[in-house]
Short mmCIF file of C-alpha atoms and ligand atoms in Angstrom, two decimals:
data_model
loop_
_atom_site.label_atom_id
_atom_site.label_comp_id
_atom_site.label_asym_id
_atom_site.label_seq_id
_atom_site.Cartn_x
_atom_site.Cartn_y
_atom_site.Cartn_z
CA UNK X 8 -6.00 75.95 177.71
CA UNK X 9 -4.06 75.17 174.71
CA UNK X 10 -1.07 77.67 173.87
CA UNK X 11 -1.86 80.13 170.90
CA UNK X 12 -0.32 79.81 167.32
CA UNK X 13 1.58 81.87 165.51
CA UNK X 14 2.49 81.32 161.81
CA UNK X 15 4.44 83.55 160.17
CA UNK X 16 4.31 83.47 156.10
CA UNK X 17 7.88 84.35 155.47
CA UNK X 18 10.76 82.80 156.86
CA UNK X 19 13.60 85.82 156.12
CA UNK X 20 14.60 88.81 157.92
CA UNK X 21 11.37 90.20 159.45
CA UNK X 22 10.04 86.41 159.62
CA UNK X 23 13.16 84.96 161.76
CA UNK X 24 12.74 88.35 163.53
CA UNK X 25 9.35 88.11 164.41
CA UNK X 26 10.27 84.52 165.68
CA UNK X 27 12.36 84.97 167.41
CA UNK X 28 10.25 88.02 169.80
CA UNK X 29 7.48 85.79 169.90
CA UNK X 30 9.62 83.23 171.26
CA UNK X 31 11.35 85.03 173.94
CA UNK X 32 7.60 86.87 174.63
CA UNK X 33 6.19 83.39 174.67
CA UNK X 34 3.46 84.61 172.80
CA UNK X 35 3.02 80.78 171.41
CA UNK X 36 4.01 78.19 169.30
CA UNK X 37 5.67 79.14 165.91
CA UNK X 38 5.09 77.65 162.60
CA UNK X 39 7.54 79.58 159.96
CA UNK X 40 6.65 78.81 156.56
CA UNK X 41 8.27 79.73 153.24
CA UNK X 42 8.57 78.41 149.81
CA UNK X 43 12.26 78.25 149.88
CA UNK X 44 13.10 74.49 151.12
CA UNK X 45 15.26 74.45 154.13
CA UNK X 46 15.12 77.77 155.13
CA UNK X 47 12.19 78.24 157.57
CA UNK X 48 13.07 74.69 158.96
CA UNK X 49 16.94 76.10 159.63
CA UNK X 50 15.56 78.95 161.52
CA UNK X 51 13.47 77.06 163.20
CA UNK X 52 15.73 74.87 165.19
CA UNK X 53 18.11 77.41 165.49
CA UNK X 54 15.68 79.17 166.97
CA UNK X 55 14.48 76.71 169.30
CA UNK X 56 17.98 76.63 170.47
CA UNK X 57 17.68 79.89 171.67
CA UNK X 58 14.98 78.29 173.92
CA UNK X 59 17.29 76.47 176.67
CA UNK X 60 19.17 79.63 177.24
CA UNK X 61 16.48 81.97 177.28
CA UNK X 62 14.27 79.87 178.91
CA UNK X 63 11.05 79.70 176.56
CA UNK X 64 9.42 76.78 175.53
CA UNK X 65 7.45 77.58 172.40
CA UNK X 66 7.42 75.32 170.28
CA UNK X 67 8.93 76.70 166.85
CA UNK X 68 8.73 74.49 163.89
CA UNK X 69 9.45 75.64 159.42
CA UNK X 70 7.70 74.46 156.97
CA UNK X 71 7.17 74.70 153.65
CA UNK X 72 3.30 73.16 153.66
CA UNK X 73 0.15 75.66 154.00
CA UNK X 74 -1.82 72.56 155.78
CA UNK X 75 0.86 73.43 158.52
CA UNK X 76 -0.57 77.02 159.55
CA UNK X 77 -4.05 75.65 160.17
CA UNK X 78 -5.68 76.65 162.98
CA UNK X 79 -3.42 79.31 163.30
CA UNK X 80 -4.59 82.26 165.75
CA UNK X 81 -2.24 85.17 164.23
CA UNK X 82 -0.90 85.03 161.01
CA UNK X 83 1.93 87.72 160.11
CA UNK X 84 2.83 88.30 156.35
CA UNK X 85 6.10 89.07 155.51
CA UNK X 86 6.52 86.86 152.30
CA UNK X 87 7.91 88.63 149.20
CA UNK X 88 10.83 90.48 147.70
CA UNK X 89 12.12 93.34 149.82
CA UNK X 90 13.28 96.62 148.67
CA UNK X 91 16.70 96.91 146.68
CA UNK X 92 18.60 100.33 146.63
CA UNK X 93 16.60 102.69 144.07
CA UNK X 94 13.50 100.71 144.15
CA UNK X 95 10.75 102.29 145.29
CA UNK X 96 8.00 100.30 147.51
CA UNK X 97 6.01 100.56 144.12
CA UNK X 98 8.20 99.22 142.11
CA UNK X 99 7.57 95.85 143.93
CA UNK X 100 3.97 95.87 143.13
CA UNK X 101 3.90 93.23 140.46
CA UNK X 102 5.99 90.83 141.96
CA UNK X 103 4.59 90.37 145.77
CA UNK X 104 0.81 91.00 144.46
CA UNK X 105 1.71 87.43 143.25
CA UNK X 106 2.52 86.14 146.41
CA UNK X 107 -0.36 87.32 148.37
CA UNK X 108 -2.78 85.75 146.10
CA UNK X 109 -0.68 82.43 147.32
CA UNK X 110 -0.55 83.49 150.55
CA UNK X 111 -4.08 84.71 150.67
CA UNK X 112 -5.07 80.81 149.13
CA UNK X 113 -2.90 78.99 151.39
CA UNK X 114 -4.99 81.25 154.19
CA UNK X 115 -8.46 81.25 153.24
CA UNK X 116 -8.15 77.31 153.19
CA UNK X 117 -6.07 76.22 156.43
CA UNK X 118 -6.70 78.99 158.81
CA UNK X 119 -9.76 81.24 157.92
CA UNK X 120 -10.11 82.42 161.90
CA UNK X 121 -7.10 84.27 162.07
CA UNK X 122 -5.94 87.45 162.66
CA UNK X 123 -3.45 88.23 159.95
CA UNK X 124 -1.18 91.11 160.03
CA UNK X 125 0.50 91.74 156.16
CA UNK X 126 4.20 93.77 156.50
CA UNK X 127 4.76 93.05 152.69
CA UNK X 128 5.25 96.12 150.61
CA UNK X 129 3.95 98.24 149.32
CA UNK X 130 1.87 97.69 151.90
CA UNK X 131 -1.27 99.78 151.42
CA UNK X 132 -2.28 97.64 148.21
CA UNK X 133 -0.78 94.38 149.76
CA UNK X 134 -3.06 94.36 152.39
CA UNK X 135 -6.04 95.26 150.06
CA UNK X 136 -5.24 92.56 147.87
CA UNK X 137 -4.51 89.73 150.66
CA UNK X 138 -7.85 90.44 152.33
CA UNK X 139 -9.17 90.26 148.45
CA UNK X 140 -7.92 87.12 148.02
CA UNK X 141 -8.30 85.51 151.02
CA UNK X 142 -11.80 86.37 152.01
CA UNK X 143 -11.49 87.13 155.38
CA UNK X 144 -13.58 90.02 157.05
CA UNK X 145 -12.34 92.99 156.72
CA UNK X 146 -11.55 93.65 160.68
CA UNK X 147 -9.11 90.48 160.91
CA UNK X 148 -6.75 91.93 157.84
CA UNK X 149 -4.36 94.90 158.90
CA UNK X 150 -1.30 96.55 157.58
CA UNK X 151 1.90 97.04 159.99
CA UNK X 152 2.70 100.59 158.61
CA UNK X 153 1.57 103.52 161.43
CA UNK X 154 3.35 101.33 164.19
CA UNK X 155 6.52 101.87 162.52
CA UNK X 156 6.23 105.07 161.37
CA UNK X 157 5.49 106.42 164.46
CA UNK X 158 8.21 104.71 166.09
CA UNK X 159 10.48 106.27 163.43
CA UNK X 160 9.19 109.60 164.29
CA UNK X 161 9.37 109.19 168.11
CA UNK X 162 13.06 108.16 167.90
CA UNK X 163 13.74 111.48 166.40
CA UNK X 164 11.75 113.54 168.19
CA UNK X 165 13.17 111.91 171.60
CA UNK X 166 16.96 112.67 170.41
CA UNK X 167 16.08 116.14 169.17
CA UNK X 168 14.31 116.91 172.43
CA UNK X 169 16.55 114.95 174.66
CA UNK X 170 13.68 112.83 176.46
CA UNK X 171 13.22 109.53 176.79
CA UNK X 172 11.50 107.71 173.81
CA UNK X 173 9.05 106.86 176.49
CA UNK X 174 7.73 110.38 177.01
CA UNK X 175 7.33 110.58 173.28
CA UNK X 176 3.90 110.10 171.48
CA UNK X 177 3.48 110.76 167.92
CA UNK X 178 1.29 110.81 165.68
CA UNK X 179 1.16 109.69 161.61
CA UNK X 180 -1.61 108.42 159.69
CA UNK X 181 -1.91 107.86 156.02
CA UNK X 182 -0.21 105.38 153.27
CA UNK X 183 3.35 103.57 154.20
CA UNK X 184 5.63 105.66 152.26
CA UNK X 185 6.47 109.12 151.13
CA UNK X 186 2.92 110.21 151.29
CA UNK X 187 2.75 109.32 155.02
CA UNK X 188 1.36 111.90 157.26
CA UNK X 189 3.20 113.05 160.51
CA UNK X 190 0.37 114.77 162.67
CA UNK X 191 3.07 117.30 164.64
CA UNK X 192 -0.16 118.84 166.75
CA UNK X 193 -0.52 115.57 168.35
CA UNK X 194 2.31 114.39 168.73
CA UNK X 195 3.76 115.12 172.49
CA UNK X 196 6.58 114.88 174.50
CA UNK X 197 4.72 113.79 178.14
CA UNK X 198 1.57 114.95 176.74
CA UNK X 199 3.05 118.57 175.61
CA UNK X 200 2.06 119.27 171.56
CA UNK X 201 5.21 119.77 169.86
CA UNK X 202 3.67 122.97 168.75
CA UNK X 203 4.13 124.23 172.22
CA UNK X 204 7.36 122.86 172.87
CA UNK X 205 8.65 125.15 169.29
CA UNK X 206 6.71 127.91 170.78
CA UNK X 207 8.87 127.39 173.99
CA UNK X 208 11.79 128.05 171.93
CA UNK X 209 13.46 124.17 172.33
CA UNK X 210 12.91 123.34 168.89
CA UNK X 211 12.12 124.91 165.55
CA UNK X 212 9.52 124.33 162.45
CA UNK X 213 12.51 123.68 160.52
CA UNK X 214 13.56 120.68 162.19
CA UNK X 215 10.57 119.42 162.81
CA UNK X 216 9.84 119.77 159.54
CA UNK X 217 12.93 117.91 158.83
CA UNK X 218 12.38 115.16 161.27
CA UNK X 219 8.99 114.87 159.63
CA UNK X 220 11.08 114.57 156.01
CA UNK X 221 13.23 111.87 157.61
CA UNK X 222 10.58 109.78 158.88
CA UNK X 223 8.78 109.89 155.69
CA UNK X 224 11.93 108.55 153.85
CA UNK X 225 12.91 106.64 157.36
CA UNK X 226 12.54 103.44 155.48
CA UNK X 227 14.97 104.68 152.19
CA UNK X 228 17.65 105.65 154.80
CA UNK X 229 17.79 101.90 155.87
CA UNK X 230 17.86 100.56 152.19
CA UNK X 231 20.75 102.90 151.47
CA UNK X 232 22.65 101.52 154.33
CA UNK X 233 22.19 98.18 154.13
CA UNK X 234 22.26 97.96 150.14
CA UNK X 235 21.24 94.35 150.31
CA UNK X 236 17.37 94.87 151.69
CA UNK X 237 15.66 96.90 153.77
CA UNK X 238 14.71 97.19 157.69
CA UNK X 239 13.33 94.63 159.96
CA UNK X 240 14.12 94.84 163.90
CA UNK X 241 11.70 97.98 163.97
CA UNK X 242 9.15 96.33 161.95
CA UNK X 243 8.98 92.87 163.22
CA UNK X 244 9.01 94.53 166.82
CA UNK X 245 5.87 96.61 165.36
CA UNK X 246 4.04 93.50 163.89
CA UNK X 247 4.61 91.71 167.34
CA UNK X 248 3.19 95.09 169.61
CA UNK X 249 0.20 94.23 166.88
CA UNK X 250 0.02 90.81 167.85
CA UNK X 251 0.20 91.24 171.08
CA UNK X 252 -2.69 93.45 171.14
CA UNK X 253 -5.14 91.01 169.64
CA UNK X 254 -3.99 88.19 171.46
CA UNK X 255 -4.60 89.65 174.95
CA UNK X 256 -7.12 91.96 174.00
CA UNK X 257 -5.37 95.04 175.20
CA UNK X 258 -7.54 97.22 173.08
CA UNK X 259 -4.60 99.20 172.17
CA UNK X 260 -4.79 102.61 169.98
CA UNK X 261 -2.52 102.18 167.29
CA UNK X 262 -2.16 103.56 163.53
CA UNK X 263 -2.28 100.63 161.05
CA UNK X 264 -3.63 99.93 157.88
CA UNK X 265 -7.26 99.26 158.02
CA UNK X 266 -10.38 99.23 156.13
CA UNK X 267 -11.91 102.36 156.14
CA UNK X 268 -15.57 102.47 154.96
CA UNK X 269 -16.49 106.83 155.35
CA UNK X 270 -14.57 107.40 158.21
CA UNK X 271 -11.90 110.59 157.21
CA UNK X 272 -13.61 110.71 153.60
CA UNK X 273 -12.08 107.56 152.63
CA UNK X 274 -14.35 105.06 150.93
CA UNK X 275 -13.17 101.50 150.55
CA UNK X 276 -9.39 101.60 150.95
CA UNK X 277 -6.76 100.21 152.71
CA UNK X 278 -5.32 103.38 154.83
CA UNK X 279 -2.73 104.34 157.95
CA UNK X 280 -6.03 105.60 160.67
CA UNK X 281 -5.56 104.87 164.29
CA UNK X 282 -7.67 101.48 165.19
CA UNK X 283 -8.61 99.94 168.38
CA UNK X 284 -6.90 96.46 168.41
CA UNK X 285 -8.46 93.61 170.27
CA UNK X 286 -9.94 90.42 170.83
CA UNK X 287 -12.36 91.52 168.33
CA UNK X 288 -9.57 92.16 165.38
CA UNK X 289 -9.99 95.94 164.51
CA UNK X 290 -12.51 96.84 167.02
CA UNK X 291 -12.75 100.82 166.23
CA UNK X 292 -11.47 103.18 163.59
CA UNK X 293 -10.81 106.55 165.89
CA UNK X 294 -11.36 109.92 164.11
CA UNK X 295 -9.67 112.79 164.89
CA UNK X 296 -9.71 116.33 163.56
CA UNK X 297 -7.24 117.23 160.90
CA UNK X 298 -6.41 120.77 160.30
CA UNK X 299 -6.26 121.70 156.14
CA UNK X 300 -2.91 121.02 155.95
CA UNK X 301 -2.99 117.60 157.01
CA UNK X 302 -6.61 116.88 155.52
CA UNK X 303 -4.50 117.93 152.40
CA UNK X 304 -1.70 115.43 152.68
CA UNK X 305 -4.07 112.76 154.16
CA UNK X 306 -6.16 113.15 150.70
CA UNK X 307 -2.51 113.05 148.69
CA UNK X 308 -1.78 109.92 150.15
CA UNK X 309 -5.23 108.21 149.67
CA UNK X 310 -4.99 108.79 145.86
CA UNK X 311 -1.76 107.33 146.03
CA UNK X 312 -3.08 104.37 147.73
CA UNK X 313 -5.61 104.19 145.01
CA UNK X 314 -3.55 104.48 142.11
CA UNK X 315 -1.83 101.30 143.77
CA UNK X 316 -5.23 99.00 143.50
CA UNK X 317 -5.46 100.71 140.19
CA UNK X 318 -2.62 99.47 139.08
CA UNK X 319 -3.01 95.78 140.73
CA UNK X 320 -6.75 95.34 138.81
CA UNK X 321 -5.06 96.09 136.03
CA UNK X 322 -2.36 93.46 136.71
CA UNK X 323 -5.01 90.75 138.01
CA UNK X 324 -8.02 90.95 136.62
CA UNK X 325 -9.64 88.67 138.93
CA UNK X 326 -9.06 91.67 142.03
CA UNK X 327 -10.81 93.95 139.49
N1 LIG Z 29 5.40 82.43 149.88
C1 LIG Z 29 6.08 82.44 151.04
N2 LIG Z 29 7.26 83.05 151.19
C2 LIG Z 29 7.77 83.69 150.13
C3 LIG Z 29 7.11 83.73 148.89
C4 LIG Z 29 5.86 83.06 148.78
N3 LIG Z 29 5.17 83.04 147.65
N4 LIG Z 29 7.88 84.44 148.03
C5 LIG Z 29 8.95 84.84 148.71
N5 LIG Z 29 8.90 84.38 149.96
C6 LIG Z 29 9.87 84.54 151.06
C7 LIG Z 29 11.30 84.56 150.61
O1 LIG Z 29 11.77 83.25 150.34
C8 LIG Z 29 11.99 85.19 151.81
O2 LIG Z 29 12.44 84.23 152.73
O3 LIG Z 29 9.69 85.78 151.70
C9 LIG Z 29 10.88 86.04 152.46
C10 LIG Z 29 11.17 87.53 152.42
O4 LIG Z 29 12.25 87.74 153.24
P1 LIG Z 29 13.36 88.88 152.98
O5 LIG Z 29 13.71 88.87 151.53
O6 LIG Z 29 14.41 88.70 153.99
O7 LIG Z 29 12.54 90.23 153.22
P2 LIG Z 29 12.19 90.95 154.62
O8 LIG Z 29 13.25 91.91 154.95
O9 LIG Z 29 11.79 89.93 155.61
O10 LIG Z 29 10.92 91.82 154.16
C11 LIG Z 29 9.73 91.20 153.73
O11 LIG Z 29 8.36 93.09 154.29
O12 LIG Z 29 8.88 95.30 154.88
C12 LIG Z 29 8.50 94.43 153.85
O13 LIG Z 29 9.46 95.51 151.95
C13 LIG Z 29 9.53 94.38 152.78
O14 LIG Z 29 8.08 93.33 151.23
C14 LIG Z 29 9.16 93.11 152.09
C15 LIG Z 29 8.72 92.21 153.24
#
């Protein structure tokens, strides 16, 4: 059996990133790909000169030619302009809804099979408008968003509760951004609501409530720090625990971006839901009951989504 292929459409800080765990997770050979000349074929050998000493022998090549990603199994979309100090996710709209109509091309032509996984922000109108213009069904085009979000939101529950991050579930759903939706009633530490655990007297609403705050803005926090762009160990790590799950069909529970036709009252969107991932691409969209409050922010951050494809018809009138 051949090895797998993984192309990843963006050869910067979440691209070289998610190279570079695929590599050492020998998930497959590599094809980076960006339009900048030189770039994704730097990274790419030194890269592969990571593989002597770690001991992995993907193959990892950059390129800077679509015709390169085809037959490509996974496909992982990072390609764009990240987010500068006091931009808001939004405020990228018009310029990466540009590059996934290339990106969408350049995949609807050379590798139409694949699973592709968009990180590009803002991401709940990204991944609407990649899947738009590339064609593919619906169930092989996700958003990374939930993934990270609820990692956010487990790191900060494990250091306020002083557990491992491993006996820490939680839960979000919703759009990327400051609309996202922490569920606290199902999120647990080793299966124990965080409800209880306030109840129990080892936390408080109030910082929950602010842990919830700082996950929602867990992605600003970065941009401040760095100044010169915004996260990408925690995403790229996300995108490949995505990757992972359709290559060996672990039919893994996980909140991402998908396609949600009725399910939770949304109709045709893009939204953060927890999916099965599998061999089958999205294989189930799980629903769970919301209490008003959440229902509430869940519907806040759907019309936000929507205002987002609003705005991107209006920009390209062939998405309209
Ligand atoms: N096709 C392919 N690559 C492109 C294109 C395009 N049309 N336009 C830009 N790129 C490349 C850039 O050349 C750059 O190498 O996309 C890469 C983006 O890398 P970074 O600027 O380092 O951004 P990164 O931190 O990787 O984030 C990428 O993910 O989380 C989101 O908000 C983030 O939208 C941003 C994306």
């Amino acid at each position: 059996m051949s090895r797998k292929k993984i192309a990843l459409i963006g050869a910067g800080n979440i691209g070289g990133t998610l190279a570079h765990l695929a590599a050492i997770k020998e998930l497959g050979d590599i094809v980076l790909f960006d339009v900048v000349e030189g770039v994704p074929q730097g990274k790419a050998l030194d890269l592969s000169q990571c593989g002597p000493i770690e001991g992995f022998d993907a193959k990892i090549t950059g390129t800077n030619d679509y015709a390169d990603i085809a037959g490509a199994d996974v496909i992982i979309v990072t390609a764009g302009v990240a987010r500068k100090p006091g931009m808001s996710r939004d405020d990228l709209l018009g310029i990466n809804l540009k590059v996934m109509k290339a990106v969408g091309e350049g995949i609807k032509a050379n590798a139409p099979d694949a699973f592709v996984i968009c990180i590009t922000n803002p991401l709940d109108a990204m991944v609407w408008a990649l899947r738009e213009f590339s064609g593919l069904p619906h169930n092989k085009v996700v958003g990374m968003a939930g993934v990270l979000d609820s990692a956010r939101f487990s790191h900060f529950l494990a250091e306020e509760f002083q557990v491992s991050v491993r006996d820490v579930n939680s839960f979000v759903l919703g759009g990327h951004g400051d609309t996202m939706v922490p569920v606290v009633e199902y999120s647990t530490v080793a299966g124990i609501p965080i409800p209880d655990l306030i109840e129990q007297g080892r936390s408080t609403k109030e910082r929950i409530d602010a842990i919830v705050q700082r996950t929602r803005s867990g992605g600003g926090e970065i941009v401040g720090l760095l100044k010169t762009g915004s996260a990408y160990y925690a995403p790229a790590t996300s995108g490949i625990a995505m990757a992972e799950a359709y290559l060996n069909d672990q039919k893994r529970l996980l909140p991402c971006a998908a396609y949600v036709e009725g399910k939770y009252g949304v109709d045709g969107l893009y939204v953060g839901v927890p999916v099965v991932i599998g061999a089958g691409g999205v294989e189930q969209i799980v629903e769970i009951k919301l209490d008003d409050e959440a229902k509430a922010n869940l519907q806040v951050s759907v019309d936000a989504v929507k205002e987002l494809l609003v705005a991107c018809k209006g920009i390209d009138p062939s998405l309209a």
